[in-house]
mmCIF file of C-alpha atoms in Angstrom:
data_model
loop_
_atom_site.group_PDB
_atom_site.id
_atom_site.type_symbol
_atom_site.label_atom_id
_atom_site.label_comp_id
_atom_site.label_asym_id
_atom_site.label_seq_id
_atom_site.Cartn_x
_atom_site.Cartn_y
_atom_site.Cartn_z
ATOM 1 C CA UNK B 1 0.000 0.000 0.000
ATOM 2 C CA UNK B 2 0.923 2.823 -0.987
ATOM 3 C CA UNK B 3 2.181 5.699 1.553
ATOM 4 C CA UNK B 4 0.386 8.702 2.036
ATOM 5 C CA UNK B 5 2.849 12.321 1.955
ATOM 6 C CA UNK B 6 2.031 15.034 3.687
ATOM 7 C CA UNK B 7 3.326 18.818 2.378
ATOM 8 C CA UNK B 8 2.273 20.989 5.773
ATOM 9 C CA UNK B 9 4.318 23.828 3.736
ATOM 10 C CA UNK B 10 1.794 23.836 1.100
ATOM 11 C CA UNK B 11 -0.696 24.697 3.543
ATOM 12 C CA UNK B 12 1.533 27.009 5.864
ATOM 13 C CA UNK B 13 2.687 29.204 3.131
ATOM 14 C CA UNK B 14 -1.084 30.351 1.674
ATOM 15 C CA UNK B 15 -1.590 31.387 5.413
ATOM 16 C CA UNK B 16 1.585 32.961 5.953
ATOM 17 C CA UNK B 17 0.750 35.199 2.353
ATOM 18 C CA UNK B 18 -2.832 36.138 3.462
ATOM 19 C CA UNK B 19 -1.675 36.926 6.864
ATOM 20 C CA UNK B 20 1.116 39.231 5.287
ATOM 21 C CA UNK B 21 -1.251 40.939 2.941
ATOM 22 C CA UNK B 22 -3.906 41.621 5.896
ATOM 23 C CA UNK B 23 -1.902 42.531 8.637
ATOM 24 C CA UNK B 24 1.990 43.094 7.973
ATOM 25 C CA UNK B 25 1.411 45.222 4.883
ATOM 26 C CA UNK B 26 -1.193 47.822 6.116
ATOM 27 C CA UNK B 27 0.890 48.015 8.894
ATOM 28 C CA UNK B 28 4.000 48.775 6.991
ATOM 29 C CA UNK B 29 1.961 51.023 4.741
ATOM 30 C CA UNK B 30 0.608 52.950 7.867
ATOM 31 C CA UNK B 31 4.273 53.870 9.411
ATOM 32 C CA UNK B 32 5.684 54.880 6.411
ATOM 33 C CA UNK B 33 2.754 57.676 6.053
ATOM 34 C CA UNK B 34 3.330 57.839 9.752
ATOM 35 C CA UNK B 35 6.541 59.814 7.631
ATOM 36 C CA UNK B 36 4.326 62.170 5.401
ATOM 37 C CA UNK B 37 2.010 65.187 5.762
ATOM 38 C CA UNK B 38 -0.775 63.322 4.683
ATOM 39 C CA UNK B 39 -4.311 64.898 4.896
ATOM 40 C CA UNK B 40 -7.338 65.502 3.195
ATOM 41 C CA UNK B 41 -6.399 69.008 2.892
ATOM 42 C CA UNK B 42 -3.714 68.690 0.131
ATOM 43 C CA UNK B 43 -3.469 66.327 -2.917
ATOM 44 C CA UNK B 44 -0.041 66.031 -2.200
ATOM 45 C CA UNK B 45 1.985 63.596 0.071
ATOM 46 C CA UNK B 46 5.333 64.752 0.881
ATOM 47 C CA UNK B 47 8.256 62.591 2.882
ATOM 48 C CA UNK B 48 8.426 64.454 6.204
ATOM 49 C CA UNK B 49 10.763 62.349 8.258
ATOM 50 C CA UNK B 50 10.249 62.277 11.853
ATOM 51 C CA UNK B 51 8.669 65.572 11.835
ATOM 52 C CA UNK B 52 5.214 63.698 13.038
ATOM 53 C CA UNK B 53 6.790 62.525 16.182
ATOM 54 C CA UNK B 54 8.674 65.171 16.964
ATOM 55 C CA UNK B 55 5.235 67.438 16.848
ATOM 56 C CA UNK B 56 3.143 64.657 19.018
ATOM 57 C CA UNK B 57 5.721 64.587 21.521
ATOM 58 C CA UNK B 58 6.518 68.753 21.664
ATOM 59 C CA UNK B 59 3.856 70.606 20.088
ATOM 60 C CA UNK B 60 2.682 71.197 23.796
ATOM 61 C CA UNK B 61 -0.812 69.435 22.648
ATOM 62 C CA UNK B 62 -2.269 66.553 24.179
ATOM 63 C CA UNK B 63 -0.836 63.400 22.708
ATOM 64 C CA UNK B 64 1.577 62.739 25.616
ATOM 65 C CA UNK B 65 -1.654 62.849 27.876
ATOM 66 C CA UNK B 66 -3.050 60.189 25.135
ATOM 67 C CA UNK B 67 -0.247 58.099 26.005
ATOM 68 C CA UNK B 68 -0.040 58.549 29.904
ATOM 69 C CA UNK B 69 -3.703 57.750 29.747
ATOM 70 C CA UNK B 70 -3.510 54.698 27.607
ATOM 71 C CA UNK B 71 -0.603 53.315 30.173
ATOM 72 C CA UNK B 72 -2.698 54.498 33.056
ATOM 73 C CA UNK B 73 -5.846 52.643 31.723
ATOM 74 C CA UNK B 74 -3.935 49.089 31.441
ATOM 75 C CA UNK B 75 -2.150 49.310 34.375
ATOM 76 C CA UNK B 76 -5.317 50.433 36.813
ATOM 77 C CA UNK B 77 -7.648 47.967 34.610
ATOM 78 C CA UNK B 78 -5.618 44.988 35.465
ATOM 79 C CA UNK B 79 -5.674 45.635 39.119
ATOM 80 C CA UNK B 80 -9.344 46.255 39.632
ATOM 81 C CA UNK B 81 -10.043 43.135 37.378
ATOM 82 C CA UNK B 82 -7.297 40.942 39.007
ATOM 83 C CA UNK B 83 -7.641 41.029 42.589
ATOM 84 C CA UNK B 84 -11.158 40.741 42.938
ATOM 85 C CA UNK B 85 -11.559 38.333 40.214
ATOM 86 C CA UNK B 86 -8.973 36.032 42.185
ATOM 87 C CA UNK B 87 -10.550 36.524 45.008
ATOM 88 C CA UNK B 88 -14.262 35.411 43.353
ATOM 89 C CA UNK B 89 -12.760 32.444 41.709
ATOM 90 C CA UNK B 90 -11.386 31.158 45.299
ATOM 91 C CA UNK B 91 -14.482 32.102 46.849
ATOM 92 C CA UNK B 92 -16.798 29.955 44.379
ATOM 93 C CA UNK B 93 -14.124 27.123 44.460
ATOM 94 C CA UNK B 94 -15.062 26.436 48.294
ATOM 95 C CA UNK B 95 -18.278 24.413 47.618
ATOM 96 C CA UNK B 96 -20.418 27.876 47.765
ATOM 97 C CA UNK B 97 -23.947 26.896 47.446
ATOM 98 C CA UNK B 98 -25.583 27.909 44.191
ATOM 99 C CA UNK B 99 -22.025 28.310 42.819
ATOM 100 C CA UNK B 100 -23.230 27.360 39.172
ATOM 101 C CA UNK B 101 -25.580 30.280 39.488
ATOM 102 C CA UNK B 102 -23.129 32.744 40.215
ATOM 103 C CA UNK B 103 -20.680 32.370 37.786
ATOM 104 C CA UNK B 104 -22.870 32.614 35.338
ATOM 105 C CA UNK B 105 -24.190 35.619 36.727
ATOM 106 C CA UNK B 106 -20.481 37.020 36.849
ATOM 107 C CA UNK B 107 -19.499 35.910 33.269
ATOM 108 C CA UNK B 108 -22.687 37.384 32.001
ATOM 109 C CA UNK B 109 -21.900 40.945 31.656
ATOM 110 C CA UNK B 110 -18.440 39.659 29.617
ATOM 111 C CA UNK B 111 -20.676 38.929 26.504
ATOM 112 C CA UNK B 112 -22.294 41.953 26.437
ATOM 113 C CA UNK B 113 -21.291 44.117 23.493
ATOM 114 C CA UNK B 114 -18.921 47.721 25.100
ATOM 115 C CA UNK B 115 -21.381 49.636 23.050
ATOM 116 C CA UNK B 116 -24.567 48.486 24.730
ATOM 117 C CA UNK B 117 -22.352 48.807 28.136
ATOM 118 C CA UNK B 118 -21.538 52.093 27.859
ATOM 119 C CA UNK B 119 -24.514 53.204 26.093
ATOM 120 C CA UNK B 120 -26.287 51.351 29.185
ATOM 121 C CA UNK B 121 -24.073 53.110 32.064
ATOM 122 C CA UNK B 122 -23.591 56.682 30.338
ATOM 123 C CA UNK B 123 -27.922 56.913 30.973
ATOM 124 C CA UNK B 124 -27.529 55.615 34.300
ATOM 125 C CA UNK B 125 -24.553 57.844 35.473
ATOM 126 C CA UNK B 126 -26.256 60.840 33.650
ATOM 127 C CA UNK B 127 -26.468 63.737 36.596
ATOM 128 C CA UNK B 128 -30.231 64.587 36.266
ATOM 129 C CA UNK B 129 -32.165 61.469 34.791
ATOM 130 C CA UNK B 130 -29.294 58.749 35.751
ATOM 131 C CA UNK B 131 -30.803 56.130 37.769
ATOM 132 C CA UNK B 132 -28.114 56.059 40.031
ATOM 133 C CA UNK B 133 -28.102 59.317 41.279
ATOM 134 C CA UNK B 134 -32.096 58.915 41.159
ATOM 135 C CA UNK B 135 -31.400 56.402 43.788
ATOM 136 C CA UNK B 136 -29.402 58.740 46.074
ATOM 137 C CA UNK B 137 -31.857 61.101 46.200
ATOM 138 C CA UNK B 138 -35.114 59.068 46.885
ATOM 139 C CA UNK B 139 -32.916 57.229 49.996
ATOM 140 C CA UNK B 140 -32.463 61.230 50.333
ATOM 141 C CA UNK B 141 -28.498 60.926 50.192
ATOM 142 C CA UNK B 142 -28.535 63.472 47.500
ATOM 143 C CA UNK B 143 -24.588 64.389 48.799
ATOM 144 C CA UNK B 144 -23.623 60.910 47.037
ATOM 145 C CA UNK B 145 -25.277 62.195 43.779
ATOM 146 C CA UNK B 146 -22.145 63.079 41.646
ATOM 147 C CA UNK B 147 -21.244 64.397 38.102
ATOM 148 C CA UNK B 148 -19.945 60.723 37.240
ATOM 149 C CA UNK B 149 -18.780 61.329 34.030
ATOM 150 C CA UNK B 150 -18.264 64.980 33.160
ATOM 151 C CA UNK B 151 -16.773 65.841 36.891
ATOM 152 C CA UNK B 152 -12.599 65.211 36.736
ATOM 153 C CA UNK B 153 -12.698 64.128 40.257
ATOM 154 C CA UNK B 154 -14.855 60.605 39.321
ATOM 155 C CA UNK B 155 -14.982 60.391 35.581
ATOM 156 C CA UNK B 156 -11.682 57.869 35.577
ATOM 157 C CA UNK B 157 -13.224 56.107 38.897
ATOM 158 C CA UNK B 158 -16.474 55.637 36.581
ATOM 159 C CA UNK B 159 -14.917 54.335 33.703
ATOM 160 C CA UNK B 160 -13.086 51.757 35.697
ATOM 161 C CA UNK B 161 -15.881 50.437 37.308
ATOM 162 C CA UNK B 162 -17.985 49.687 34.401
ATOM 163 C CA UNK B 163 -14.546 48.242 32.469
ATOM 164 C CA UNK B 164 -14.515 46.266 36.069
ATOM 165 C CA UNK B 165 -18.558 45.157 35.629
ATOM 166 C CA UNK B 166 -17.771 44.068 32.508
ATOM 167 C CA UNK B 167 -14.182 42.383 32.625
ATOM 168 C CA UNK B 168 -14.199 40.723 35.840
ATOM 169 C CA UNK B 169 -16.292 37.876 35.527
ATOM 170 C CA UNK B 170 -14.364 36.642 32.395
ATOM 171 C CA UNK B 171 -11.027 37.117 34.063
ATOM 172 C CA UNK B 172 -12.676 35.225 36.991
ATOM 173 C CA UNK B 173 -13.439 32.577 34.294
ATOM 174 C CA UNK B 174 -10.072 32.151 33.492
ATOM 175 C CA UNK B 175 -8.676 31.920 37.535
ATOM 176 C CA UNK B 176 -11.193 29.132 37.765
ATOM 177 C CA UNK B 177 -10.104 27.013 35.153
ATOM 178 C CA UNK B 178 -7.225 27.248 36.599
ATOM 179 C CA UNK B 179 -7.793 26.029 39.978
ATOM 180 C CA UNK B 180 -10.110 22.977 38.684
ATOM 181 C CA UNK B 181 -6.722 21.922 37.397
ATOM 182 C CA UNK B 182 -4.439 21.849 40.800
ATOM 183 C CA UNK B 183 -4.443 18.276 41.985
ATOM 184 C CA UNK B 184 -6.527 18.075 45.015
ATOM 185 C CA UNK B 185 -3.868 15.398 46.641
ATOM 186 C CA UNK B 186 -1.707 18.521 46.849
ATOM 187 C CA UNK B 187 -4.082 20.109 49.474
ATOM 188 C CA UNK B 188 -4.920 16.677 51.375
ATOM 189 C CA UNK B 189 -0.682 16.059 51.546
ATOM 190 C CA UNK B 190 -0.384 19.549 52.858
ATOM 191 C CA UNK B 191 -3.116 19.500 55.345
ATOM 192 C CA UNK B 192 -2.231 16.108 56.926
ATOM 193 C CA UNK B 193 1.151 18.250 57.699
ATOM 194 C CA UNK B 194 -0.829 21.115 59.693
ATOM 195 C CA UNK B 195 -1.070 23.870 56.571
ATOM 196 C CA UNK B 196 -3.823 26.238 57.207
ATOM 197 C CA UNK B 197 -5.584 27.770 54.415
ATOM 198 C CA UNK B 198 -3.296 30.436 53.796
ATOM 199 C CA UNK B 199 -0.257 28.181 53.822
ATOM 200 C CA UNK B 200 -1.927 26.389 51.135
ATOM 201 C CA UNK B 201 -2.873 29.601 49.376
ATOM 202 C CA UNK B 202 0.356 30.762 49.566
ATOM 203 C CA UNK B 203 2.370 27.335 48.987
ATOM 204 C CA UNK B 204 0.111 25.284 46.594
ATOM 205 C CA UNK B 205 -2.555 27.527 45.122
ATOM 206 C CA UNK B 206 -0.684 30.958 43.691
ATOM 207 C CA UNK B 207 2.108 28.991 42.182
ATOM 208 C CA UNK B 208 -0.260 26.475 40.785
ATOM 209 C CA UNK B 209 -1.854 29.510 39.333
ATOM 210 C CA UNK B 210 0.606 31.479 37.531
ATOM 211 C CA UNK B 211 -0.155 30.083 33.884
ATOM 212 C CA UNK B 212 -3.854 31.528 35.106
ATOM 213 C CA UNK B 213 -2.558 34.826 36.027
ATOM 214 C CA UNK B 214 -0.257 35.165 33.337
ATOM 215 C CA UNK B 215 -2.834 34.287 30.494
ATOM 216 C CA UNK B 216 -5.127 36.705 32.442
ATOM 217 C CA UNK B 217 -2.400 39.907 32.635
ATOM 218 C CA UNK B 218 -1.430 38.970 28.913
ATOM 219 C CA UNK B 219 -5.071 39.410 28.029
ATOM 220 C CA UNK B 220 -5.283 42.679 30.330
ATOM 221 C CA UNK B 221 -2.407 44.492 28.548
ATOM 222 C CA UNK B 222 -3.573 44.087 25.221
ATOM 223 C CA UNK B 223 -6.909 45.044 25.819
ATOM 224 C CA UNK B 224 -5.673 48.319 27.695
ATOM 225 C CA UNK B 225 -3.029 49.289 25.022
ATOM 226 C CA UNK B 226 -6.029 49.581 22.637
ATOM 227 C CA UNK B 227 -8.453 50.582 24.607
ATOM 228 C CA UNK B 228 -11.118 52.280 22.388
ATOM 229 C CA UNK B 229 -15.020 51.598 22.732
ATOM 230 C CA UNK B 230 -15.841 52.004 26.277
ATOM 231 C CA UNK B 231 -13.960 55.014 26.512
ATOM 232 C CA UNK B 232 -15.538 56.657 23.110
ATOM 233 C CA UNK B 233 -19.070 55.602 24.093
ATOM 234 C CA UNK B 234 -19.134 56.858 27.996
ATOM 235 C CA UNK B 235 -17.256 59.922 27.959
ATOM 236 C CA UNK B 236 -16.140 60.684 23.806
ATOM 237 C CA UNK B 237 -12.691 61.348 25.731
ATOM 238 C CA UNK B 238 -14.550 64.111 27.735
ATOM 239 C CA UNK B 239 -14.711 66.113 30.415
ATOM 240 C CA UNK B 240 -12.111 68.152 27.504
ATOM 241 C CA UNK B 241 -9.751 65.609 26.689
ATOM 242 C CA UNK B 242 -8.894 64.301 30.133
ATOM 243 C CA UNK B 243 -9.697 60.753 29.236
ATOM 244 C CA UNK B 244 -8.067 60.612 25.471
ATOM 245 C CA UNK B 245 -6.676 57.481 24.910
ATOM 246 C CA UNK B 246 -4.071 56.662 22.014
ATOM 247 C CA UNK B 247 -6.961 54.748 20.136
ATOM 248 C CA UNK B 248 -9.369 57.570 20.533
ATOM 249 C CA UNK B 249 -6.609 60.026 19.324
ATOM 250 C CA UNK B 250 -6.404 58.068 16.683
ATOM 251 C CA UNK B 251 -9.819 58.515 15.669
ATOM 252 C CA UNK B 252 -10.207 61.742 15.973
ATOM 253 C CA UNK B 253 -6.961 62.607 14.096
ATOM 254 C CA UNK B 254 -8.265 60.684 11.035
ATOM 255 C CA UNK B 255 -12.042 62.287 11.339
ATOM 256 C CA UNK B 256 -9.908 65.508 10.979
ATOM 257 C CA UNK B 257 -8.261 64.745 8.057
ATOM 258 C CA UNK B 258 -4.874 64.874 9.810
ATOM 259 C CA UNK B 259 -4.039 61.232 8.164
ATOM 260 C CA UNK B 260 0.194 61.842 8.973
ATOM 261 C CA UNK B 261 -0.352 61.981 12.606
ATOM 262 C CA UNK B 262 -2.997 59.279 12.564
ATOM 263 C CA UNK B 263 -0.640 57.192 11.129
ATOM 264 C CA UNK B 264 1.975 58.565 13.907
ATOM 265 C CA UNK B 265 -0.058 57.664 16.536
ATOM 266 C CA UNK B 266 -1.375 54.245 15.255
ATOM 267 C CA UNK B 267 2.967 53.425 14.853
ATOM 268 C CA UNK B 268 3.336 54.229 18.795
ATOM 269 C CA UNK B 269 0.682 52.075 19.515
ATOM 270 C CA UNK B 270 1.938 49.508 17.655
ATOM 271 C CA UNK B 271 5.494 49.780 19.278
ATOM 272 C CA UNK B 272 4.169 49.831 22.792
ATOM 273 C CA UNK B 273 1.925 46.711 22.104
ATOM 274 C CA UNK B 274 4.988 45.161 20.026
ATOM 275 C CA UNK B 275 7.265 45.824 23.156
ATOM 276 C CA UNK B 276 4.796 44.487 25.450
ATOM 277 C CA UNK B 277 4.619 41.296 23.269
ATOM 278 C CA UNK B 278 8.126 40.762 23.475
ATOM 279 C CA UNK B 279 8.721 41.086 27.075
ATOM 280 C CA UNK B 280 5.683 38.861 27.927
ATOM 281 C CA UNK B 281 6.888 35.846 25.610
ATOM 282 C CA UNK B 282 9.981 36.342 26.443
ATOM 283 C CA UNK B 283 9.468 36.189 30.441
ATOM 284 C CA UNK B 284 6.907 33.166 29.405
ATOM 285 C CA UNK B 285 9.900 31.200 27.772
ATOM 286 C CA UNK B 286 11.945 31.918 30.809
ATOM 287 C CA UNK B 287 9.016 30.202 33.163
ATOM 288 C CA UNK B 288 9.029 27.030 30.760
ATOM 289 C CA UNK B 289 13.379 26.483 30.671
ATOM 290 C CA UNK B 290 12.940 26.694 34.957
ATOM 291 C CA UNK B 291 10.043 24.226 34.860
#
């Protein structure tokens, strides 16, 4: 009988040319106009060199607040979705009754599209016919009743709590999976020698974890470095431009015609998110040569 060949190649390489096409080439194309003075208000392109950068970063505008913001966002947005999403997942691992119930409760709000989120939130955290701060006043704690996403003292604190509504359940998802896999002879050795429960959280549980936690702050980075609907939809960047982002700068720049900038922008973005790759597989590598 005859033996059957297999060419993987033949099947790698169409891949490896659509994948080219789709995503290496527009992003090639985009930083070298990230080099131009392209815009819609001349037919012209013309080679600029660096001249983009050197305005985002000097021109005393607010493109180094986009940035700050953007690194702000994924740092904050990991730690409000973290924590209490490893502390759900060990919670519901106990035996909780109804445990079934609640996670699906939890993981619920993760499937829900940002726009209908923050079209949802932005009419409940409106100042006047928001039914949160409807709430505060018929419980007559009108002082709690708050500007929640046009005042600069809680528009950032708003925003992270509906990205935490949203995000934690599926992050909690993720820590749960995780802990379904730890052997539980590891607990029963450890308890017949006297550990308590933090002794086994601290010995058995965390370490088990870290593929969990790693998976979950891979996900959390790359989300935050392009963070773009729920900020667009809640506050358009607003009160001003306090909470710009580098993907709502984006946008804007190319609504305005301002395509060279655009460009700019998009090529930082892609650098931090590039970096961040790098690091992360790298450090991931370094985990699998100690195990």
């Amino acid at each position: 009988m005859k033996e059957k060949k297999f060419y993987p190649m033949y099947f790698i390489w169409p891949a490896l040319i659509i994948y080219g096409l789709l995503c290496i080439l527009p992003g090639i194309i985009g930083i070298y106009y990230s080099f131009t003075d392209w815009s819609s208000y001349s037919d012209k392109i013309n080679f600029i060199g660096l001249e983009n950068y050197k305005y985002i970063f000097t021109s005393g505008q607010d493109y180094t607040k986009y940035i700050y913001n953007t690194l702000m966002f994924t740092v904050v947005s990991n730690i409000v979705k973290i924590i209490p999403a490893l502390f759900l997942a060990l919670m519901l691992r106990e035996g909780l009754k109804g445990q079934n119930f609640y996670r699906g409760v939890l993981y619920f709000p993760s499937v829900l599209p940002y726009l209908v989120i923050g079209l949802l939130f932005r009419s409940m955290l409106h100042p006047t016919t928001g039914v949160v701060n409807q709430v505060f006043g018929a419980l007559n704690m009108d002082f709690l009743a708050q500007k929640w996403l046009t005042d600069p003292n809680f528009v950032w604190g708003s925003i992270f709590a509906v990205d935490a509504w949203r995000g934690i359940g599926y992050v909690m998802t993720i820590f749960i999976a995780g802990l379904q896999s730890i052997p539980e002879s590891y607990y029963e050795a450890a308890k017949i020698d006297g550990a308590g429960y933090f002794s086994l959280l601290k010995h058995i549980t965390l370490p088990m974890l870290m593929p969990s936690i790693t998976i979950n702050v891979v996900f959390g980075l790359t989300y935050g470095l392009k963070v773009f609907d729920i900020i667009y939809v809640l506050t358009n960047g607003g009160p001003g431009r306090m909470t710009e982002v580098v993907a709502t700068g984006i946008f804007k720049e190319f609504s305005d015609g301002t395509y060279g900038i655009g460009s700019a922008l998009s090529s930082i973005l892609f650098v931090f998110m590039a970096v961040v790759g790098i690091l992360i597989v790298g450090r991931m590598n370094e985990k699998k040569v100690e195990m």
